[in-house]
Amino acid sequence: MSNCWTTIQDYGLRSIGIGERILPKTDITICEQVVLIGSGLIWNIYFGIIAVFFGFWFALMLAIGKNNKLAIFRNPSNSFIFLFRGSPLFIQFFFVYELFVLLPKIGVTLDFGFLSFSLQTHWLTKAWLGGLFVLFCNTAAYSAEIFYGAIRSVPSTELEAAEAFGITGWHKFWRIIWPSMLRLAWPSYTNEAIFLFHATALIFFTGFPAWRQSGDALYYANYFSDRTFNPFLPYPIVAAYFILVTLIIISIFGFANRYLNRHLDVEQRTQIKLSINLLR
Amino acid sequence: MFNTCIDPSSIEGFIWLICYLTTAKHFAFYFSFLVVLLLLIFAAPLSLLFGFIATAGVRSSIIPIRILAKGYIHMVRGIPDVVFFLFVPLALDQLFEFIRHKIICFEQSEPIWRGTDFVVCKAAKLPLSTADLWVHQLYAFILALIAFALVFGAFAGNVLSGAMSAVPKAQTETGMAFGFTKKQTFWRILVPQMWVYAIPGLSNLWMILIKATPLLFLLGVEDIVYWARELGGSKTSLYAYPHPDWRVYYFAGLLVFYLLMTWLSGKVLNRLQSKLSHGQATMAGRELQGYQG
């Protein structure tokens, strides 16, 4: 057991470059597999949290745009959503990576006259930023569709009541539509978040290379499966980790769901119903 | 392909491009699009079959079958599919080779799993090491197909069992009242009626199946992603058609291919949905008949 403790010290933070550099090559123990794959999970959680957080706000903008009567707002939203929902995430990763590789390595200098700064484009070819960017766009597109549906199903009586009180414009949105929309969208959005978390497993399998063998959970699982020719241990370990995080996501989002529904009668409350998780 | 293409270094411009796009390797690339379509054509009915079996299993009165079917359907909920796609073909491959080893080389007593190695006798290898390349390709394709059918079967099972419980209870109860057996109500009342409820879920699944096909690449099949990387990579002057890194254009092409596929499918499925809704006691069906309210 003490042996396993040293393994945790060596490999616990291996995926972010802290600890022992060299991965175990021979006599791979179960402990090493569990610890290293768990260490890779840090990346999945990082991608998941950041993409969901920023994607949420962008999705909201897209949904409002899609709901707008004016074509100049509606069409860009629609095309963005179609582009990212209509193509496989896998191809998006490849394409965007190649696109970022083509960007000049030294960075782009933006000159606004009064202010000029150089953008460091080479970070975009790294998974932590480039992969995140794709995930962000992808989740924004899928969530936007969910939010749009929720905006459309806000009860018209609520809107009429608001108008009767003279609440219009942005005020109407933030005070009336937004709370109802969020409440209606939340169960689907929970599934979206779970789904996005599962999609993080794709990043290191696509164009984005792992730097110094610091990859995500699946990257290490694949490493062990290649090394030991035994897929029956590492992949179930990944699966177990993902199920664990999925349960955590469900409980956090369930907590938020109760908060959003606190003003309603018990029968009227929306329930989170787990839908099947599918690939993109 | 064309006579003008015999010496690529002497041609330029548009003709060069034509020649470049009609090389043998490019035809392999175009053929891989066909492989994707083939996979779709085979995987869709297979997964529907798996899903149907699982759904029937969930409703079975035999407990072990019910548990097995439920386990199968629920299994995919919490686990990323990529894990499945990596795991299932490998596991199947080992399973097949293990069975063949037990049958063909039964006199061999050495263990198959030696430490970290998986060793079966030469005759049990699948495909045989002497087999042609296309046999290896076909074998990888079939393994991938089974993986797709397994994963999407579980999804389809979910959709179908939801659709079955969406069929109004009164329908099955009427069947029972007429003295239909359980089997008869299932086949004659439940199954014909569930499709209209299943179509939205199944069309969603079809879209996802389309978007899952690039995962073939992970399974070692020379698919469109493989060829796009192979052909797009920068070619030095050693090659007949030297060019810089063009992978981004190839992937842009794939992106367009998939967008077209999903767009077309969306059109067709919408039409199918409205066709099936005709005369149904659903809101869509009523709206088709001009019912307001």
Coordinates of C-alpha atoms in Angstrom, one line a residue:
Chain A
M1 CA 0.0 0.0 0.0
S2 CA 2.9 2.3 0.8
N3 CA 4.1 1.6 -2.7
C4 CA 0.9 2.9 -4.1
W5 CA 1.3 6.1 -2.0
T6 CA 4.6 6.9 -3.7
T7 CA 2.9 6.2 -7.0
I8 CA 0.3 8.8 -6.1
Q9 CA 3.1 11.3 -5.2
D10 CA 4.9 10.6 -8.5
Y11 CA 2.0 10.5 -10.9
G12 CA -0.9 12.2 -9.2
L13 CA -0.2 15.5 -11.1
R14 CA 1.7 14.0 -14.0
S15 CA -0.8 15.2 -16.5
I16 CA 0.0 18.8 -15.7
G17 CA 3.7 18.3 -15.7
I18 CA 4.3 17.9 -12.0
G19 CA 6.1 14.8 -10.7
E20 CA 7.9 12.0 -12.3
R21 CA 8.5 12.6 -16.0
I22 CA 8.9 9.1 -17.3
L23 CA 5.8 7.0 -17.6
P24 CA 5.8 3.5 -16.3
K25 CA 6.9 1.1 -19.0
T26 CA 7.2 -2.3 -17.6
D27 CA 5.5 -4.1 -14.7
I28 CA 2.6 -1.7 -14.7
T29 CA 0.5 -2.0 -11.6
I30 CA -3.2 -1.4 -11.2
C31 CA -2.3 1.4 -8.8
E32 CA -0.2 3.2 -11.5
Q33 CA -3.0 2.8 -14.0
V34 CA -5.7 4.2 -11.6
V35 CA -3.5 7.1 -10.5
L36 CA -2.3 8.1 -14.0
I37 CA -5.7 7.9 -15.6
G38 CA -7.1 9.9 -12.6
S39 CA -4.4 12.4 -13.2
G40 CA -5.4 12.7 -16.8
L41 CA -8.9 13.4 -15.6
I42 CA -7.7 16.8 -14.5
W43 CA -7.6 17.8 -18.1
N44 CA -11.1 16.6 -18.8
I45 CA -12.4 18.5 -15.8
Y46 CA -10.5 21.7 -16.9
F47 CA -11.9 21.5 -20.5
G48 CA -15.4 20.7 -19.2
I49 CA -15.6 23.5 -16.7
I50 CA -14.1 26.3 -18.8
A51 CA -16.0 25.4 -22.0
V52 CA -19.3 25.1 -20.2
F53 CA -18.8 28.4 -18.3
F54 CA -17.9 30.5 -21.3
G55 CA -20.1 28.5 -23.7
F56 CA -23.1 29.3 -21.6
W57 CA -22.9 33.0 -22.2
F58 CA -22.1 32.7 -25.8
A59 CA -25.0 30.3 -26.3
L60 CA -27.3 32.8 -24.6
M61 CA -26.2 35.5 -27.1
L62 CA -26.7 33.0 -30.0
A63 CA -30.1 32.0 -28.8
I64 CA -31.2 35.7 -28.4
G65 CA -29.9 36.3 -31.9
K66 CA -31.7 33.4 -33.3
N67 CA -34.9 34.5 -31.7
N68 CA -34.5 38.0 -33.2
K69 CA -36.9 39.1 -36.0
L70 CA -34.1 40.9 -37.9
A71 CA -32.2 38.7 -40.4
I72 CA -28.9 40.4 -39.7
F73 CA -29.0 39.0 -36.1
R74 CA -30.8 35.7 -37.0
N75 CA -28.7 34.5 -39.9
P76 CA -25.3 34.6 -38.3
S77 CA -26.7 32.7 -35.3
N78 CA -28.4 30.2 -37.5
S79 CA -25.3 29.6 -39.6
F80 CA -23.0 29.3 -36.6
I81 CA -25.4 26.8 -35.0
F82 CA -25.7 24.8 -38.2
L83 CA -22.0 24.7 -38.8
F84 CA -21.2 23.3 -35.4
R85 CA -24.2 21.1 -35.0
G86 CA -24.2 19.8 -38.5
S87 CA -20.6 18.5 -38.6
P88 CA -18.8 16.0 -36.4
L89 CA -16.9 17.3 -33.5
F90 CA -14.1 15.1 -34.5
I91 CA -13.7 16.8 -37.9
Q92 CA -14.0 20.2 -36.2
F93 CA -11.0 19.4 -34.0
F94 CA -8.9 18.3 -37.0
F95 CA -10.0 21.2 -39.2
V96 CA -9.5 23.9 -36.5
Y97 CA -6.1 22.5 -35.5
E98 CA -4.9 22.6 -39.1
L99 CA -6.2 26.1 -39.4
F100 CA -4.4 27.2 -36.3
V101 CA -1.2 25.6 -37.5
L102 CA -1.4 27.7 -40.6
L103 CA -1.4 30.9 -38.6
P104 CA 1.9 32.6 -38.4
K105 CA 4.1 31.2 -35.6
I106 CA 5.5 34.4 -34.3
G107 CA 2.0 35.9 -33.6
V108 CA -0.1 38.5 -35.2
T109 CA 0.4 42.2 -34.4
L110 CA -2.8 44.0 -34.1
D111 CA -2.5 47.8 -34.7
F112 CA -5.4 49.9 -33.7
G113 CA -3.5 53.2 -34.1
F114 CA -3.7 54.2 -30.5
L115 CA -2.9 50.8 -29.2
S116 CA -1.1 47.8 -30.7
F117 CA -0.4 44.4 -29.2
S118 CA 0.7 41.1 -30.5
L119 CA -1.4 38.0 -30.3
Q120 CA 0.4 34.9 -29.5
T121 CA -1.1 32.5 -32.0
H122 CA 1.2 29.6 -31.2
W123 CA -0.8 28.8 -28.1
L124 CA -3.8 28.1 -30.3
T125 CA -2.1 25.0 -31.6
K126 CA -1.9 23.6 -28.1
A127 CA -4.7 21.5 -26.7
W128 CA -5.3 23.6 -23.7
L129 CA -6.4 26.6 -25.8
G130 CA -7.1 25.4 -29.3
G131 CA -9.0 22.3 -28.1
L132 CA -10.8 24.4 -25.6
F133 CA -11.8 26.8 -28.4
V134 CA -13.5 24.1 -30.4
L135 CA -15.3 22.7 -27.4
F136 CA -16.4 26.2 -26.5
C137 CA -17.9 26.8 -30.0
N138 CA -19.4 23.3 -30.1
T139 CA -21.2 23.5 -26.7
A140 CA -22.3 27.1 -27.5
A141 CA -24.0 25.9 -30.6
Y142 CA -25.7 23.0 -29.0
S143 CA -26.7 25.0 -25.9
A144 CA -28.0 27.8 -28.1
E145 CA -30.5 25.4 -29.7
I146 CA -31.6 24.4 -26.2
F147 CA -31.9 28.0 -25.0
Y148 CA -33.7 29.0 -28.2
G149 CA -36.3 26.2 -27.6
A150 CA -36.7 27.4 -24.0
I151 CA -37.2 31.0 -25.0
R152 CA -39.9 29.9 -27.5
S153 CA -41.7 28.0 -24.8
V154 CA -41.8 30.7 -22.2
P155 CA -45.6 30.9 -21.4
S156 CA -47.2 33.7 -23.3
T157 CA -49.3 34.7 -20.3
E158 CA -46.0 35.7 -18.5
L159 CA -45.1 37.9 -21.4
E160 CA -48.6 39.4 -21.5
A161 CA -48.5 40.1 -17.8
A162 CA -45.2 41.8 -18.2
E163 CA -46.4 44.0 -21.0
A164 CA -49.5 44.9 -19.0
F165 CA -47.2 46.2 -16.3
G166 CA -45.2 48.2 -18.9
I167 CA -42.1 46.1 -18.7
T168 CA -40.4 46.1 -22.1
G169 CA -37.1 45.6 -23.9
W170 CA -34.1 44.3 -22.0
H171 CA -36.0 44.7 -18.7
K172 CA -38.5 42.2 -20.0
F173 CA -35.8 39.8 -21.0
W174 CA -33.9 39.8 -17.8
R175 CA -36.8 40.0 -15.4
I176 CA -39.4 37.8 -17.2
I177 CA -38.0 35.7 -20.0
W178 CA -34.5 34.8 -18.6
P179 CA -35.7 33.2 -15.3
S180 CA -38.3 31.1 -17.1
M181 CA -36.1 30.3 -19.9
L182 CA -33.3 29.1 -17.7
R183 CA -35.7 27.0 -15.7
L184 CA -37.2 25.4 -18.8
A185 CA -33.8 24.8 -20.4
W186 CA -32.1 23.5 -17.3
P187 CA -32.9 19.7 -17.6
S188 CA -31.7 19.6 -21.2
Y189 CA -28.7 21.8 -20.4
T190 CA -27.7 19.3 -17.7
N191 CA -27.5 16.7 -20.3
E192 CA -25.6 19.0 -22.5
A193 CA -23.0 19.6 -19.8
I194 CA -22.6 15.9 -19.2
F195 CA -22.3 15.4 -22.9
L196 CA -19.7 18.0 -23.3
F197 CA -17.7 16.5 -20.5
H198 CA -17.7 13.2 -22.4
A199 CA -16.7 15.0 -25.5
T200 CA -13.5 16.3 -23.8
A201 CA -12.2 12.8 -24.2
L202 CA -11.8 13.4 -27.9
I203 CA -9.3 16.2 -27.8
F204 CA -6.1 14.3 -27.5
F205 CA -7.3 11.8 -30.1
T206 CA -7.6 14.4 -32.8
G207 CA -5.2 16.8 -34.2
F208 CA -4.1 18.3 -30.9
P209 CA -0.9 16.6 -29.8
A210 CA -0.2 15.8 -26.2
W211 CA 2.8 17.8 -25.0
R212 CA 5.4 15.9 -23.0
Q213 CA 2.9 13.0 -22.7
S214 CA 0.6 15.1 -20.6
G215 CA -2.8 14.0 -21.8
D216 CA -6.2 13.4 -20.6
A217 CA -7.7 10.3 -19.0
L218 CA -8.3 8.5 -22.3
Y219 CA -4.8 9.3 -23.5
Y220 CA -3.3 7.4 -20.6
A221 CA -5.8 4.6 -20.9
N222 CA -4.8 4.2 -24.5
Y223 CA -1.2 4.3 -23.5
F224 CA -1.7 1.5 -21.0
S225 CA -3.8 -0.5 -23.4
D226 CA -1.0 -0.3 -26.0
R227 CA 1.7 -1.1 -23.4
T228 CA 0.0 -4.1 -21.7
F229 CA -2.2 -5.3 -24.6
N230 CA -4.9 -5.6 -22.1
P231 CA -7.8 -3.2 -22.7
F232 CA -9.9 -4.7 -20.0
L233 CA -8.4 -2.8 -17.2
P234 CA -7.6 0.8 -18.4
Y235 CA -10.8 1.4 -20.3
P236 CA -13.1 0.3 -17.5
I237 CA -11.1 2.6 -15.2
V238 CA -11.8 5.5 -17.5
A239 CA -15.4 4.5 -17.6
A240 CA -15.6 4.4 -13.8
Y241 CA -14.0 7.9 -13.5
F242 CA -16.4 9.3 -16.1
I243 CA -19.4 7.8 -14.4
L244 CA -18.2 9.3 -11.1
V245 CA -17.8 12.8 -12.6
T246 CA -21.1 12.4 -14.4
L247 CA -22.8 11.8 -11.0
I248 CA -21.1 14.9 -9.6
I249 CA -22.3 17.0 -12.5
I250 CA -25.8 15.6 -12.0
S251 CA -25.8 16.5 -8.3
I252 CA -24.5 20.0 -8.9
F253 CA -26.9 20.7 -11.7
G254 CA -29.7 19.1 -9.7
F255 CA -29.0 21.5 -6.9
A256 CA -29.3 24.5 -9.3
N257 CA -32.5 23.0 -10.7
R258 CA -34.1 22.9 -7.3
Y259 CA -33.0 26.5 -6.9
L260 CA -34.5 27.6 -10.2
N261 CA -37.8 25.8 -9.4
R262 CA -38.1 26.9 -5.8
H263 CA -41.1 29.2 -6.4
L264 CA -43.2 26.5 -8.0
D265 CA -45.6 23.9 -6.7
V266 CA -44.1 20.5 -6.4
E267 CA -46.0 19.2 -9.4
Q268 CA -45.0 22.0 -11.6
R269 CA -41.3 21.7 -11.1
T270 CA -39.2 20.6 -13.9
Q271 CA -37.3 17.4 -13.3
I272 CA -33.9 16.6 -14.7
K273 CA -34.4 13.5 -16.8
L274 CA -31.2 12.0 -18.0
S275 CA -31.3 11.5 -21.6
I276 CA -29.0 9.2 -23.5
N277 CA -25.6 10.6 -24.1
L278 CA -24.6 10.6 -27.7
L279 CA -21.6 11.3 -29.7
R280 CA -21.3 14.4 -31.7
Chain B
M1 CA -5.5 8.6 -65.5
F2 CA -5.3 11.0 -68.4
N3 CA -2.5 10.9 -71.0
T4 CA -1.5 14.5 -70.2
C5 CA -0.8 13.5 -66.6
I6 CA 2.1 11.2 -67.5
D7 CA 4.7 13.8 -66.6
P8 CA 3.2 15.9 -63.7
S9 CA 6.3 18.2 -63.5
S10 CA 5.7 19.6 -66.9
I11 CA 2.1 20.7 -66.4
E12 CA 0.7 23.6 -64.5
G13 CA -2.4 25.3 -63.2
F14 CA -5.8 23.9 -63.7
I15 CA -4.7 20.8 -65.6
W16 CA -2.2 20.1 -62.8
L17 CA -5.0 20.2 -60.3
I18 CA -7.1 17.9 -62.4
C19 CA -4.3 15.4 -62.7
Y20 CA -3.5 15.8 -59.0
L21 CA -7.1 15.0 -58.1
T22 CA -7.3 11.9 -60.2
T23 CA -4.3 10.0 -58.9
A24 CA -4.7 6.5 -57.7
K25 CA -4.4 7.6 -54.1
H26 CA -7.1 10.2 -54.6
F27 CA -9.4 7.4 -55.9
A28 CA -8.7 5.6 -52.7
F29 CA -9.7 8.7 -50.9
Y30 CA -13.0 8.9 -52.9
F31 CA -13.6 5.2 -52.2
S32 CA -13.3 5.9 -48.5
F33 CA -16.3 8.2 -48.7
L34 CA -18.1 5.1 -50.1
V35 CA -16.9 3.2 -47.0
V36 CA -18.5 5.8 -44.8
L37 CA -21.8 5.5 -46.7
L38 CA -21.5 1.7 -46.5
L39 CA -21.0 1.8 -42.8
L40 CA -24.0 4.0 -42.5
I41 CA -26.1 1.7 -44.6
F42 CA -25.1 -1.4 -42.6
A43 CA -24.9 0.1 -39.1
A44 CA -28.3 1.7 -39.2
P45 CA -30.4 -1.4 -39.6
L46 CA -28.1 -3.5 -37.4
S47 CA -28.3 -1.1 -34.5
L48 CA -32.0 -0.9 -35.0
L49 CA -32.2 -4.6 -34.7
F50 CA -30.0 -4.6 -31.5
G51 CA -32.1 -1.9 -30.1
F52 CA -35.3 -3.7 -30.9
I53 CA -34.0 -6.9 -29.2
A54 CA -32.9 -4.9 -26.2
T55 CA -36.3 -3.2 -25.9
A56 CA -38.1 -6.5 -26.2
G57 CA -35.7 -7.8 -23.5
V58 CA -36.6 -5.0 -21.2
R59 CA -40.3 -6.0 -21.4
S60 CA -39.5 -9.7 -21.0
S61 CA -40.9 -11.5 -18.0
I62 CA -37.7 -13.5 -17.6
I63 CA -35.7 -11.7 -15.0
P64 CA -32.1 -12.4 -16.2
I65 CA -33.0 -11.3 -19.7
R66 CA -34.6 -8.2 -18.4
I67 CA -31.5 -7.4 -16.3
L68 CA -29.2 -8.0 -19.2
A69 CA -31.2 -5.8 -21.5
K70 CA -31.5 -3.0 -19.0
G71 CA -27.8 -3.2 -18.2
Y72 CA -27.0 -3.0 -21.9
I73 CA -29.2 0.0 -22.5
H74 CA -28.1 1.9 -19.4
M75 CA -24.4 1.0 -19.9
V76 CA -23.8 3.7 -22.5
R77 CA -25.4 6.5 -20.5
G78 CA -22.6 7.2 -18.2
I79 CA -19.6 6.3 -20.4
P80 CA -18.2 8.3 -23.3
D81 CA -18.7 6.5 -26.5
V82 CA -15.1 6.9 -27.6
V83 CA -14.2 4.6 -24.8
F84 CA -16.6 2.1 -26.2
F85 CA -15.2 2.5 -29.7
L86 CA -11.7 1.9 -28.5
F87 CA -12.7 -0.9 -26.3
V88 CA -15.2 -3.0 -28.2
P89 CA -13.1 -3.8 -31.3
L90 CA -10.1 -4.7 -29.3
A91 CA -12.1 -6.9 -26.9
L92 CA -14.0 -8.5 -29.8
D93 CA -10.7 -9.2 -31.6
Q94 CA -9.2 -10.9 -28.6
L95 CA -12.4 -12.8 -28.0
F96 CA -12.5 -14.1 -31.5
E97 CA -8.9 -15.1 -31.5
F98 CA -9.3 -16.7 -28.1
I99 CA -12.2 -18.9 -29.3
R100 CA -10.3 -19.8 -32.4
H101 CA -7.3 -20.6 -30.4
K102 CA -9.3 -22.9 -28.1
I103 CA -10.7 -24.7 -31.2
I104 CA -7.8 -24.8 -33.6
C105 CA -4.9 -25.1 -31.2
F106 CA -6.5 -27.0 -28.4
E107 CA -3.4 -29.1 -27.9
Q108 CA -1.4 -26.1 -26.9
S109 CA -1.4 -25.8 -23.1
E110 CA 0.6 -22.5 -22.7
P111 CA -1.5 -19.7 -21.3
I112 CA -2.7 -17.1 -23.8
W113 CA -2.2 -14.1 -21.5
R114 CA 1.5 -14.2 -20.6
G115 CA 2.0 -11.3 -18.3
T116 CA 1.2 -8.4 -20.5
D117 CA 1.2 -10.3 -23.8
F118 CA -1.7 -11.8 -25.6
V119 CA -0.4 -14.7 -27.7
V120 CA -2.5 -17.0 -29.7
C121 CA -1.1 -19.6 -32.1
K122 CA -0.5 -18.6 -35.7
A123 CA -3.4 -20.5 -37.1
A124 CA -5.8 -18.7 -34.8
K125 CA -4.7 -15.2 -35.8
L126 CA -7.5 -13.1 -37.3
P127 CA -7.1 -12.4 -40.1
L128 CA -4.3 -14.8 -40.9
S129 CA -0.9 -13.1 -41.3
T130 CA -0.7 -14.4 -44.8
A131 CA -4.0 -12.8 -45.8
D132 CA -4.2 -10.0 -48.3
L133 CA -4.3 -6.4 -47.2
W134 CA -7.9 -6.0 -48.2
V135 CA -8.8 -8.9 -45.8
H136 CA -7.2 -7.0 -42.9
Q137 CA -9.1 -3.9 -44.0
L138 CA -12.4 -5.8 -44.2
Y139 CA -11.8 -7.4 -40.8
A140 CA -11.2 -4.0 -39.2
F141 CA -14.3 -2.6 -41.0
I142 CA -16.4 -5.5 -39.6
L143 CA -15.1 -5.0 -36.1
A144 CA -15.9 -1.3 -36.4
L145 CA -19.3 -2.1 -37.7
I146 CA -20.0 -4.3 -34.7
A147 CA -18.8 -1.6 -32.3
F148 CA -21.1 1.0 -34.0
A149 CA -24.0 -1.4 -34.0
L150 CA -23.5 -2.2 -30.3
V151 CA -23.3 1.4 -29.1
F152 CA -26.0 2.7 -31.4
G153 CA -28.1 -0.3 -30.6
A154 CA -28.2 0.7 -27.0
F155 CA -29.2 4.2 -28.0
A156 CA -31.9 2.9 -30.3
G157 CA -33.1 0.6 -27.5
N158 CA -33.6 3.7 -25.4
V159 CA -35.6 5.5 -28.1
L160 CA -37.7 2.4 -28.9
S161 CA -38.6 1.6 -25.3
G162 CA -39.6 5.2 -24.9
A163 CA -41.7 5.0 -28.0
M164 CA -43.3 1.8 -26.8
S165 CA -44.4 3.3 -23.6
A166 CA -45.7 6.3 -25.5
V167 CA -48.3 4.2 -27.3
P168 CA -51.6 4.9 -25.5
K169 CA -52.3 2.3 -22.8
A170 CA -55.9 2.0 -24.1
Q171 CA -54.6 0.4 -27.3
T172 CA -52.9 -2.5 -25.6
E173 CA -55.7 -2.9 -23.1
T174 CA -58.2 -3.1 -25.9
G175 CA -56.0 -5.8 -27.4
M176 CA -56.1 -7.7 -24.1
A177 CA -59.8 -7.3 -23.9
F178 CA -60.2 -8.9 -27.3
G179 CA -58.3 -11.9 -26.0
F180 CA -54.9 -11.3 -27.6
T181 CA -52.1 -13.0 -25.9
K182 CA -49.1 -10.9 -24.6
K183 CA -47.1 -11.9 -27.7
Q184 CA -49.9 -10.9 -30.0
T185 CA -50.5 -7.5 -28.4
F186 CA -46.8 -6.9 -28.7
W187 CA -46.4 -7.7 -32.4
R188 CA -49.8 -6.6 -33.7
I189 CA -50.6 -3.5 -31.6
L190 CA -47.5 -2.1 -29.9
V191 CA -44.9 -2.6 -32.6
P192 CA -46.9 -1.1 -35.6
Q193 CA -47.9 1.9 -33.6
M194 CA -44.7 2.8 -31.9
W195 CA -42.8 4.0 -35.0
V196 CA -44.4 7.4 -35.2
Y197 CA -43.3 8.1 -31.6
A198 CA -39.9 6.7 -32.4
I199 CA -39.2 8.6 -35.5
P200 CA -38.0 11.9 -33.9
G201 CA -35.6 10.0 -31.7
L202 CA -34.5 7.7 -34.5
S203 CA -33.9 10.6 -36.8
N204 CA -31.8 12.3 -34.2
L205 CA -29.9 9.1 -33.8
W206 CA -29.3 8.9 -37.6
M207 CA -27.8 12.4 -37.5
I208 CA -25.5 11.3 -34.7
L209 CA -24.6 8.2 -36.5
I210 CA -23.5 10.3 -39.5
K211 CA -21.4 12.5 -37.2
A212 CA -19.9 9.4 -35.5
T213 CA -18.5 7.9 -38.7
P214 CA -15.1 9.7 -38.5
L215 CA -14.4 7.6 -35.4
L216 CA -13.7 4.8 -37.9
F217 CA -10.3 6.5 -38.0
L218 CA -9.7 5.5 -34.4
L219 CA -10.5 1.9 -35.2
G220 CA -7.7 1.6 -37.7
V221 CA -9.8 1.7 -40.8
E222 CA -8.4 3.7 -43.7
D223 CA -11.3 6.1 -43.8
I224 CA -11.7 9.7 -45.0
V225 CA -9.9 11.1 -42.0
Y226 CA -6.9 8.8 -42.6
W227 CA -6.7 9.8 -46.3
A228 CA -7.2 13.5 -45.6
R229 CA -4.2 13.4 -43.4
E230 CA -2.2 11.2 -45.7
L231 CA -2.9 13.2 -48.9
G232 CA -2.9 16.6 -47.3
G233 CA 0.4 16.4 -45.5
S234 CA 3.2 18.4 -47.2
K235 CA 4.8 16.5 -50.1
T236 CA 8.4 17.2 -51.0
S237 CA 9.7 17.2 -54.5
L238 CA 10.4 13.5 -54.2
Y239 CA 6.7 13.1 -54.9
A240 CA 5.1 13.4 -58.3
Y241 CA 2.8 16.2 -57.1
P242 CA 4.8 18.3 -54.5
H243 CA 2.7 20.7 -52.5
P244 CA 2.9 22.3 -49.0
D245 CA 0.7 21.3 -46.1
W246 CA -2.8 21.2 -47.5
R247 CA -4.5 19.3 -44.7
V248 CA -6.7 22.2 -43.8
Y249 CA -8.3 22.1 -47.3
Y250 CA -8.9 18.4 -47.1
F251 CA -10.5 18.8 -43.7
A252 CA -12.6 21.7 -45.0
G253 CA -13.8 19.3 -47.7
L254 CA -14.7 16.7 -45.1
L255 CA -16.5 19.4 -43.1
V256 CA -18.6 20.3 -46.2
F257 CA -19.3 16.7 -46.9
Y258 CA -20.7 16.2 -43.4
L259 CA -22.7 19.4 -43.5
L260 CA -24.2 18.4 -46.7
M261 CA -25.1 14.9 -45.3
T262 CA -26.8 16.3 -42.2
W263 CA -28.5 19.0 -44.2
L264 CA -29.9 16.5 -46.7
S265 CA -30.9 14.0 -44.0
G266 CA -32.7 16.8 -42.1
K267 CA -34.8 17.6 -45.2
V268 CA -35.6 13.9 -45.8
L269 CA -36.4 13.1 -42.2
N270 CA -38.7 16.2 -41.8
R271 CA -40.7 15.0 -44.8
L272 CA -40.9 11.5 -43.4
Q273 CA -42.1 12.8 -40.1
S274 CA -44.9 14.8 -41.6
K275 CA -45.8 11.8 -43.8
L276 CA -46.0 9.5 -40.8
S277 CA -47.9 12.1 -38.8
H278 CA -50.8 12.0 -41.2
G279 CA -53.9 10.6 -39.6
Q280 CA -52.2 10.2 -36.2
A281 CA -53.8 11.2 -33.0
T282 CA -50.9 13.5 -32.2
M283 CA -50.6 17.3 -32.3
A284 CA -48.7 17.2 -35.5
G285 CA -51.2 15.0 -37.1
R286 CA -54.0 17.3 -36.1
E287 CA -52.2 20.3 -37.4
L288 CA -51.8 18.6 -40.8
Q289 CA -55.5 18.3 -40.9
G290 CA -56.0 22.0 -40.2
Y291 CA -56.9 21.6 -36.6
Q292 CA -56.4 24.7 -34.6
G293 CA -56.3 24.7 -30.8

